[in-house]
mmCIF file of C-alpha atoms and ligand atoms in Angstrom:
data_model
loop_
_atom_site.group_PDB
_atom_site.id
_atom_site.type_symbol
_atom_site.label_atom_id
_atom_site.label_comp_id
_atom_site.label_asym_id
_atom_site.label_seq_id
_atom_site.Cartn_x
_atom_site.Cartn_y
_atom_site.Cartn_z
ATOM 1 C CA MET B 1 18.294 -170.644 -11.172
ATOM 2 C CA ASN B 2 15.953 -171.215 -8.300
ATOM 3 C CA GLU B 3 14.419 -167.797 -8.835
ATOM 4 C CA MET B 4 13.823 -168.625 -12.495
ATOM 5 C CA LYS B 5 12.117 -171.849 -11.523
ATOM 6 C CA LYS B 6 9.865 -169.990 -9.112
ATOM 7 C CA LEU B 7 9.025 -167.413 -11.751
ATOM 8 C CA GLY B 8 8.179 -170.123 -14.284
ATOM 9 C CA LEU B 9 5.943 -171.868 -11.773
ATOM 10 C CA SER B 10 4.173 -168.634 -11.032
ATOM 11 C CA LEU B 11 3.574 -167.947 -14.721
ATOM 12 C CA ILE B 12 2.076 -171.372 -15.233
ATOM 13 C CA LEU B 13 -0.122 -171.078 -12.168
ATOM 14 C CA ILE B 14 -1.585 -167.687 -12.806
ATOM 15 C CA GLY B 15 -1.448 -167.855 -16.573
ATOM 16 C CA SER B 16 -0.597 -164.221 -16.867
ATOM 17 C CA ILE B 17 2.269 -161.841 -16.597
ATOM 18 C CA LEU B 18 3.834 -161.247 -13.226
ATOM 19 C CA GLY B 19 3.392 -157.513 -13.180
ATOM 20 C CA CYS B 20 5.977 -156.225 -10.779
ATOM 21 C CA SER B 21 9.339 -157.146 -9.431
ATOM 22 C CA GLN B 22 8.637 -156.351 -5.776
ATOM 23 C CA ARG B 23 8.052 -159.797 -4.376
ATOM 24 C CA SER B 24 8.568 -159.806 -0.650
ATOM 25 C CA GLN B 25 7.475 -163.394 0.017
ATOM 26 C CA PRO B 26 8.522 -166.565 -1.753
ATOM 27 C CA ILE B 27 6.032 -168.328 -3.961
ATOM 28 C CA PRO B 28 5.075 -171.685 -2.389
ATOM 29 C CA GLU B 29 7.142 -174.488 -3.905
ATOM 30 C CA SER B 30 4.526 -177.153 -3.301
ATOM 31 C CA ALA B 31 2.124 -176.715 -6.190
ATOM 32 C CA SER B 32 -0.157 -179.724 -5.984
ATOM 33 C CA THR B 33 -0.554 -181.935 -9.034
ATOM 34 C CA PRO B 34 -4.010 -181.684 -10.618
ATOM 35 C CA GLN B 35 -6.439 -184.317 -9.379
ATOM 36 C CA PRO B 36 -9.334 -185.758 -11.410
ATOM 37 C CA LYS B 37 -12.285 -183.464 -10.873
ATOM 38 C CA PRO B 38 -14.947 -184.954 -8.590
ATOM 39 C CA ALA B 39 -18.546 -185.014 -9.768
ATOM 40 C CA THR B 40 -20.434 -181.748 -9.455
ATOM 41 C CA VAL B 41 -22.925 -181.746 -6.592
ATOM 42 C CA ALA B 42 -26.522 -181.301 -7.747
ATOM 43 C CA ILE B 43 -28.769 -179.340 -5.373
ATOM 44 C CA ASP B 44 -32.456 -180.238 -5.409
ATOM 45 C CA PRO B 45 -34.403 -176.948 -5.417
ATOM 46 C CA ALA B 46 -37.438 -178.783 -4.031
ATOM 47 C CA THR B 47 -35.664 -179.361 -0.696
ATOM 48 C CA ALA B 48 -32.893 -176.746 -0.530
ATOM 49 C CA GLY B 49 -32.863 -174.568 2.580
ATOM 50 C CA SER B 50 -30.951 -171.665 4.072
ATOM 51 C CA ILE B 51 -29.015 -170.427 7.048
ATOM 52 C CA ALA B 52 -29.614 -166.847 8.135
ATOM 53 C CA GLY B 53 -28.544 -164.803 11.103
ATOM 54 C CA VAL B 54 -27.259 -161.600 12.584
ATOM 55 C CA VAL B 55 -23.858 -160.885 14.094
ATOM 56 C CA ASP B 56 -24.083 -158.882 17.312
ATOM 57 C CA PHE B 57 -21.264 -157.092 19.029
ATOM 58 C CA LYS B 58 -21.547 -156.899 22.826
ATOM 59 C CA GLY B 59 -19.235 -154.675 24.812
ATOM 60 C CA ALA B 60 -17.184 -151.557 24.255
ATOM 61 C CA VAL B 61 -16.206 -151.069 20.635
ATOM 62 C CA PRO B 62 -12.435 -150.553 20.441
ATOM 63 C CA LYS B 63 -11.498 -147.003 19.474
ATOM 64 C CA LEU B 64 -9.270 -147.432 16.487
ATOM 65 C CA PRO B 65 -7.210 -144.546 15.150
ATOM 66 C CA SER B 66 -8.642 -142.910 12.058
ATOM 67 C CA LEU B 67 -6.759 -143.268 8.810
ATOM 68 C CA ASP B 68 -4.556 -140.391 7.724
ATOM 69 C CA MET B 69 -4.376 -140.474 3.922
ATOM 70 C CA THR B 70 -3.084 -136.936 3.403
ATOM 71 C CA ALA B 71 0.347 -138.094 2.187
ATOM 72 C CA ASP B 72 -1.248 -138.748 -1.216
ATOM 73 C CA PRO B 73 -3.171 -135.811 -2.776
ATOM 74 C CA GLY B 74 -5.176 -138.372 -4.773
ATOM 75 C CA CYS B 75 -6.647 -139.707 -1.513
ATOM 76 C CA PRO B 76 -9.180 -138.130 0.891
ATOM 77 C CA GLN B 77 -7.605 -135.240 2.753
ATOM 78 C CA LYS B 78 -9.671 -135.621 5.924
ATOM 79 C CA PRO B 79 -9.250 -138.378 8.548
ATOM 80 C CA GLN B 80 -11.118 -141.518 7.480
ATOM 81 C CA PRO B 81 -12.655 -144.133 9.772
ATOM 82 C CA SER B 82 -10.792 -147.403 10.187
ATOM 83 C CA ASP B 83 -12.433 -150.403 8.547
ATOM 84 C CA THR B 84 -11.030 -152.909 11.046
ATOM 85 C CA ALA B 85 -13.985 -152.896 13.474
ATOM 86 C CA VAL B 86 -17.221 -151.712 11.869
ATOM 87 C CA VAL B 87 -20.022 -151.778 14.454
ATOM 88 C CA ASN B 88 -23.376 -150.096 13.834
ATOM 89 C CA LYS B 89 -25.972 -150.070 16.627
ATOM 90 C CA GLY B 90 -24.445 -153.198 18.136
ATOM 91 C CA LYS B 91 -24.196 -155.105 14.844
ATOM 92 C CA LEU B 92 -20.846 -156.248 13.492
ATOM 93 C CA ALA B 93 -20.080 -155.967 9.767
ATOM 94 C CA ASN B 94 -17.386 -157.726 7.733
ATOM 95 C CA VAL B 95 -17.709 -161.088 9.465
ATOM 96 C CA PHE B 96 -17.052 -163.928 7.055
ATOM 97 C CA VAL B 97 -19.482 -166.790 7.728
ATOM 98 C CA TYR B 98 -19.034 -170.146 6.029
ATOM 99 C CA VAL B 99 -20.070 -173.796 6.155
ATOM 100 C CA LYS B 100 -17.015 -175.677 7.332
ATOM 101 C CA GLU B 101 -18.399 -179.220 7.649
ATOM 102 C CA GLY B 102 -21.384 -181.266 6.548
ATOM 103 C CA LEU B 103 -21.578 -180.502 2.833
ATOM 104 C CA PRO B 104 -22.035 -183.318 0.311
ATOM 105 C CA GLN B 105 -18.864 -184.697 -1.268
ATOM 106 C CA GLY B 106 -18.025 -183.470 -4.737
ATOM 107 C CA SER B 107 -17.237 -180.254 -6.524
ATOM 108 C CA PHE B 108 -19.481 -177.217 -6.826
ATOM 109 C CA ALA B 109 -20.199 -175.158 -9.914
ATOM 110 C CA VAL B 110 -17.971 -172.078 -10.119
ATOM 111 C CA PRO B 111 -19.720 -168.819 -11.091
ATOM 112 C CA SER B 112 -18.401 -167.158 -14.237
ATOM 113 C CA ASP B 113 -19.388 -163.740 -12.864
ATOM 114 C CA PRO B 114 -16.399 -162.069 -11.250
ATOM 115 C CA VAL B 115 -16.062 -160.933 -7.675
ATOM 116 C CA VAL B 116 -15.287 -157.224 -8.015
ATOM 117 C CA LEU B 117 -12.870 -155.359 -5.772
ATOM 118 C CA ASP B 118 -12.715 -151.600 -6.157
ATOM 119 C CA GLN B 119 -10.010 -149.253 -4.976
ATOM 120 C CA LYS B 120 -12.062 -146.213 -4.089
ATOM 121 C CA GLY B 121 -11.344 -143.396 -1.670
ATOM 122 C CA CYS B 122 -7.981 -145.105 -1.136
ATOM 123 C CA ARG B 123 -9.551 -148.111 0.504
ATOM 124 C CA TYR B 124 -10.653 -151.513 -0.693
ATOM 125 C CA ILE B 125 -14.347 -152.023 -1.305
ATOM 126 C CA PRO B 126 -15.448 -154.500 -0.088
ATOM 127 C CA HIS B 127 -13.148 -154.934 2.875
ATOM 128 C CA VAL B 128 -13.940 -158.643 3.334
ATOM 129 C CA MET B 129 -15.136 -160.969 0.576
ATOM 130 C CA GLY B 130 -15.518 -164.571 -0.490
ATOM 131 C CA ILE B 131 -14.689 -166.055 -3.866
ATOM 132 C CA MET B 132 -14.614 -169.580 -5.193
ATOM 133 C CA VAL B 133 -11.445 -171.284 -6.398
ATOM 134 C CA GLY B 134 -11.200 -170.515 -10.126
ATOM 135 C CA GLN B 135 -13.760 -167.694 -10.094
ATOM 136 C CA PRO B 136 -12.606 -164.476 -11.804
ATOM 137 C CA PHE B 137 -11.441 -161.736 -9.430
ATOM 138 C CA LYS B 138 -11.765 -158.326 -11.055
ATOM 139 C CA ILE B 139 -9.777 -155.457 -9.561
ATOM 140 C CA LEU B 140 -10.726 -151.857 -10.404
ATOM 141 C CA ASN B 141 -9.118 -148.536 -9.640
ATOM 142 C CA THR B 142 -11.779 -145.820 -9.635
ATOM 143 C CA ASP B 143 -9.528 -143.380 -7.770
ATOM 144 C CA THR B 144 -7.341 -140.623 -9.164
ATOM 145 C CA ALA B 145 -4.494 -142.140 -7.127
ATOM 146 C CA ASP B 146 -2.121 -144.869 -8.263
ATOM 147 C CA HIS B 147 -2.482 -148.127 -6.393
ATOM 148 C CA ASN B 148 -0.328 -151.192 -6.103
ATOM 149 C CA ILE B 149 -2.256 -154.301 -5.215
ATOM 150 C CA HIS B 150 -0.288 -157.043 -3.554
ATOM 151 C CA ASN B 151 -1.698 -160.267 -2.176
ATOM 152 C CA MET B 152 -0.068 -161.989 0.780
ATOM 153 C CA PRO B 153 -1.032 -165.663 0.352
ATOM 154 C CA ARG B 154 -0.038 -168.733 2.328
ATOM 155 C CA ASN B 155 -1.508 -171.202 -0.167
ATOM 156 C CA ASN B 156 -1.807 -169.384 -3.518
ATOM 157 C CA PRO B 157 0.485 -167.704 -6.031
ATOM 158 C CA GLN B 158 1.558 -164.226 -5.026
ATOM 159 C CA TRP B 159 1.182 -161.162 -7.237
ATOM 160 C CA ASN B 160 2.008 -157.532 -6.926
ATOM 161 C CA GLU B 161 0.818 -155.103 -9.577
ATOM 162 C CA THR B 162 0.613 -151.383 -10.059
ATOM 163 C CA GLN B 163 -2.714 -150.063 -11.309
ATOM 164 C CA PHE B 164 -2.962 -146.499 -12.533
ATOM 165 C CA PRO B 165 -6.318 -144.665 -12.609
ATOM 166 C CA THR B 166 -6.777 -145.165 -16.335
ATOM 167 C CA ASP B 167 -5.674 -148.794 -16.377
ATOM 168 C CA LYS B 168 -8.097 -151.498 -17.351
ATOM 169 C CA PRO B 169 -9.273 -153.963 -14.685
ATOM 170 C CA ILE B 170 -6.817 -156.556 -13.437
ATOM 171 C CA ILE B 171 -8.265 -160.071 -13.563
ATOM 172 C CA LYS B 172 -6.942 -162.795 -11.272
ATOM 173 C CA THR B 173 -8.029 -166.212 -10.076
ATOM 174 C CA PHE B 174 -7.098 -168.176 -6.981
ATOM 175 C CA THR B 175 -5.978 -171.772 -7.307
ATOM 176 C CA ASN B 176 -6.395 -173.088 -3.752
ATOM 177 C CA PRO B 177 -8.766 -172.582 -0.833
ATOM 178 C CA GLU B 178 -7.441 -170.082 1.697
ATOM 179 C CA MET B 179 -9.070 -168.186 4.542
ATOM 180 C CA MET B 180 -8.577 -164.480 5.211
ATOM 181 C CA LEU B 181 -5.943 -163.943 2.542
ATOM 182 C CA PRO B 182 -4.743 -160.344 2.986
ATOM 183 C CA LEU B 183 -4.492 -157.799 0.190
ATOM 184 C CA GLN B 184 -2.397 -154.721 0.709
ATOM 185 C CA CYS B 185 -1.309 -151.680 -1.244
ATOM 186 C CA ASN B 186 2.364 -150.868 -1.468
ATOM 187 C CA GLN B 187 1.503 -147.179 -1.984
ATOM 188 C CA HIS B 188 -0.897 -146.812 0.923
ATOM 189 C CA PRO B 189 -0.045 -148.843 4.031
ATOM 190 C CA TRP B 190 -3.524 -148.401 5.584
ATOM 191 C CA MET B 191 -5.222 -150.241 2.709
ATOM 192 C CA ARG B 192 -6.159 -153.771 3.652
ATOM 193 C CA ALA B 193 -8.756 -156.303 2.507
ATOM 194 C CA TYR B 194 -9.325 -159.995 3.153
ATOM 195 C CA VAL B 195 -10.252 -162.555 0.515
ATOM 196 C CA ASN B 196 -11.651 -165.944 1.503
ATOM 197 C CA VAL B 197 -11.043 -168.465 -1.268
ATOM 198 C CA MET B 198 -13.615 -171.222 -0.997
ATOM 199 C CA PRO B 199 -14.144 -174.669 -2.555
ATOM 200 C CA ASN B 200 -17.935 -174.238 -2.403
ATOM 201 C CA PRO B 201 -20.491 -171.416 -2.601
ATOM 202 C CA TYR B 202 -21.687 -171.674 1.020
ATOM 203 C CA TYR B 203 -20.479 -168.439 2.558
ATOM 204 C CA ALA B 204 -21.574 -164.867 3.210
ATOM 205 C CA VAL B 205 -20.268 -161.641 4.733
ATOM 206 C CA SER B 206 -22.228 -159.800 7.406
ATOM 207 C CA GLY B 207 -23.501 -156.450 6.178
ATOM 208 C CA GLU B 208 -23.669 -153.063 7.893
ATOM 209 C CA ASP B 209 -26.732 -154.350 9.780
ATOM 210 C CA GLY B 210 -24.852 -157.495 10.868
ATOM 211 C CA SER B 211 -27.075 -159.767 8.801
ATOM 212 C CA PHE B 212 -26.006 -162.601 6.535
ATOM 213 C CA ALA B 213 -27.683 -165.453 4.648
ATOM 214 C CA ILE B 214 -26.398 -168.613 3.005
ATOM 215 C CA ASN B 215 -28.847 -170.144 0.529
ATOM 216 C CA ASN B 216 -29.428 -173.208 -1.623
ATOM 217 C CA LEU B 217 -28.168 -175.705 0.961
ATOM 218 C CA PRO B 218 -29.216 -179.342 0.909
ATOM 219 C CA PRO B 219 -31.017 -180.336 4.133
ATOM 220 C CA GLY B 220 -28.507 -181.527 6.711
ATOM 221 C CA GLU B 221 -26.438 -180.763 9.768
ATOM 222 C CA TYR B 222 -23.605 -178.326 9.323
ATOM 223 C CA THR B 223 -20.770 -176.739 11.200
ATOM 224 C CA LEU B 224 -20.893 -173.013 10.625
ATOM 225 C CA VAL B 225 -17.913 -170.754 11.321
ATOM 226 C CA ALA B 226 -17.880 -166.976 11.658
ATOM 227 C CA VAL B 227 -14.522 -165.235 11.477
ATOM 228 C CA HIS B 228 -13.556 -161.613 12.015
ATOM 229 C CA GLU B 229 -10.126 -160.111 11.420
ATOM 230 C CA LYS B 230 -9.914 -158.611 14.914
ATOM 231 C CA PHE B 231 -12.425 -160.427 17.076
ATOM 232 C CA GLY B 232 -11.569 -164.023 16.188
ATOM 233 C CA GLU B 233 -13.659 -167.021 15.280
ATOM 234 C CA LYS B 234 -16.912 -168.623 16.481
ATOM 235 C CA THR B 235 -18.327 -172.016 15.604
ATOM 236 C CA MET B 236 -21.937 -173.190 15.668
ATOM 237 C CA LYS B 237 -23.812 -176.373 14.733
ATOM 238 C CA VAL B 238 -26.918 -175.805 12.647
ATOM 239 C CA LYS B 239 -29.558 -178.092 11.211
ATOM 240 C CA VAL B 240 -31.177 -177.140 7.940
ATOM 241 C CA ASP B 241 -34.550 -178.758 7.294
ATOM 242 C CA ALA B 242 -35.985 -179.267 3.829
ATOM 243 C CA LYS B 243 -37.122 -175.829 2.560
ATOM 244 C CA GLY B 244 -36.290 -174.434 6.013
ATOM 245 C CA THR B 245 -34.193 -171.532 7.218
ATOM 246 C CA ALA B 246 -31.924 -172.342 10.140
ATOM 247 C CA LYS B 247 -31.293 -169.405 12.466
ATOM 248 C CA ALA B 248 -27.665 -168.742 13.341
ATOM 249 C CA ASP B 249 -26.969 -165.616 15.361
ATOM 250 C CA PHE B 250 -23.432 -164.932 16.503
ATOM 251 C CA VAL B 251 -22.169 -162.692 19.281
ATOM 252 C CA PHE B 252 -18.683 -161.234 19.225
ATOM 253 C CA THR B 253 -17.028 -159.394 22.101
ATOM 254 C CA PRO B 254 -13.981 -157.119 22.346
HETATM 255 CU CU1 LIG D 301 -3.382 -147.816 -2.783
#
């Protein structure tokens, strides 16, 4: 009976079919009751500013074992680099940077454009991403391999769905904010991505050159956080002036 209740809750929450029976973690019981929606925050383009910076990596880059995908003929048959610590010329990619404190009270407009996750070369592209609560999450399989995408949430409904190469995109949404929510593939244990589900649009992911930018911020003082799956978390206070760009460079170490 309890299982049925959980299943019903899951169906209501995600509004779609639970695609697969392999559910290794329980769905959280504590679905919060809907609250009245707070007023949408209006950003004045005449004063909005930005935060921009670069994430450096200082020290020896850990040598991570390459990924052996040869068990599946639909995957690359040569060793592939790990995506856990991507450092190029001292710059660290895949750092999720977000405004943790200082934003105006209220809700923020949710983009109708989806965040797209591709399964390509038997890895997730991108490896780290942000998405707003309620924003469509579009999952593609552009490989010739079968994939099985499985989220591992602490604060959102769980799903676990097979996607064959010819299948149409899977569309999901997330109902609650959650940092570094892992995605994994039941077919390919090396596949891993992290989704950051945000209540606002003030986040970015450092690129291959370590750079990131967060735009359209009202002037103010903010607490900025940078988080990496292996190298931890850094916090910084920044002040954004009207029409200004606050500099925020981070340094991570092994
Ligand atoms: Cu896979």
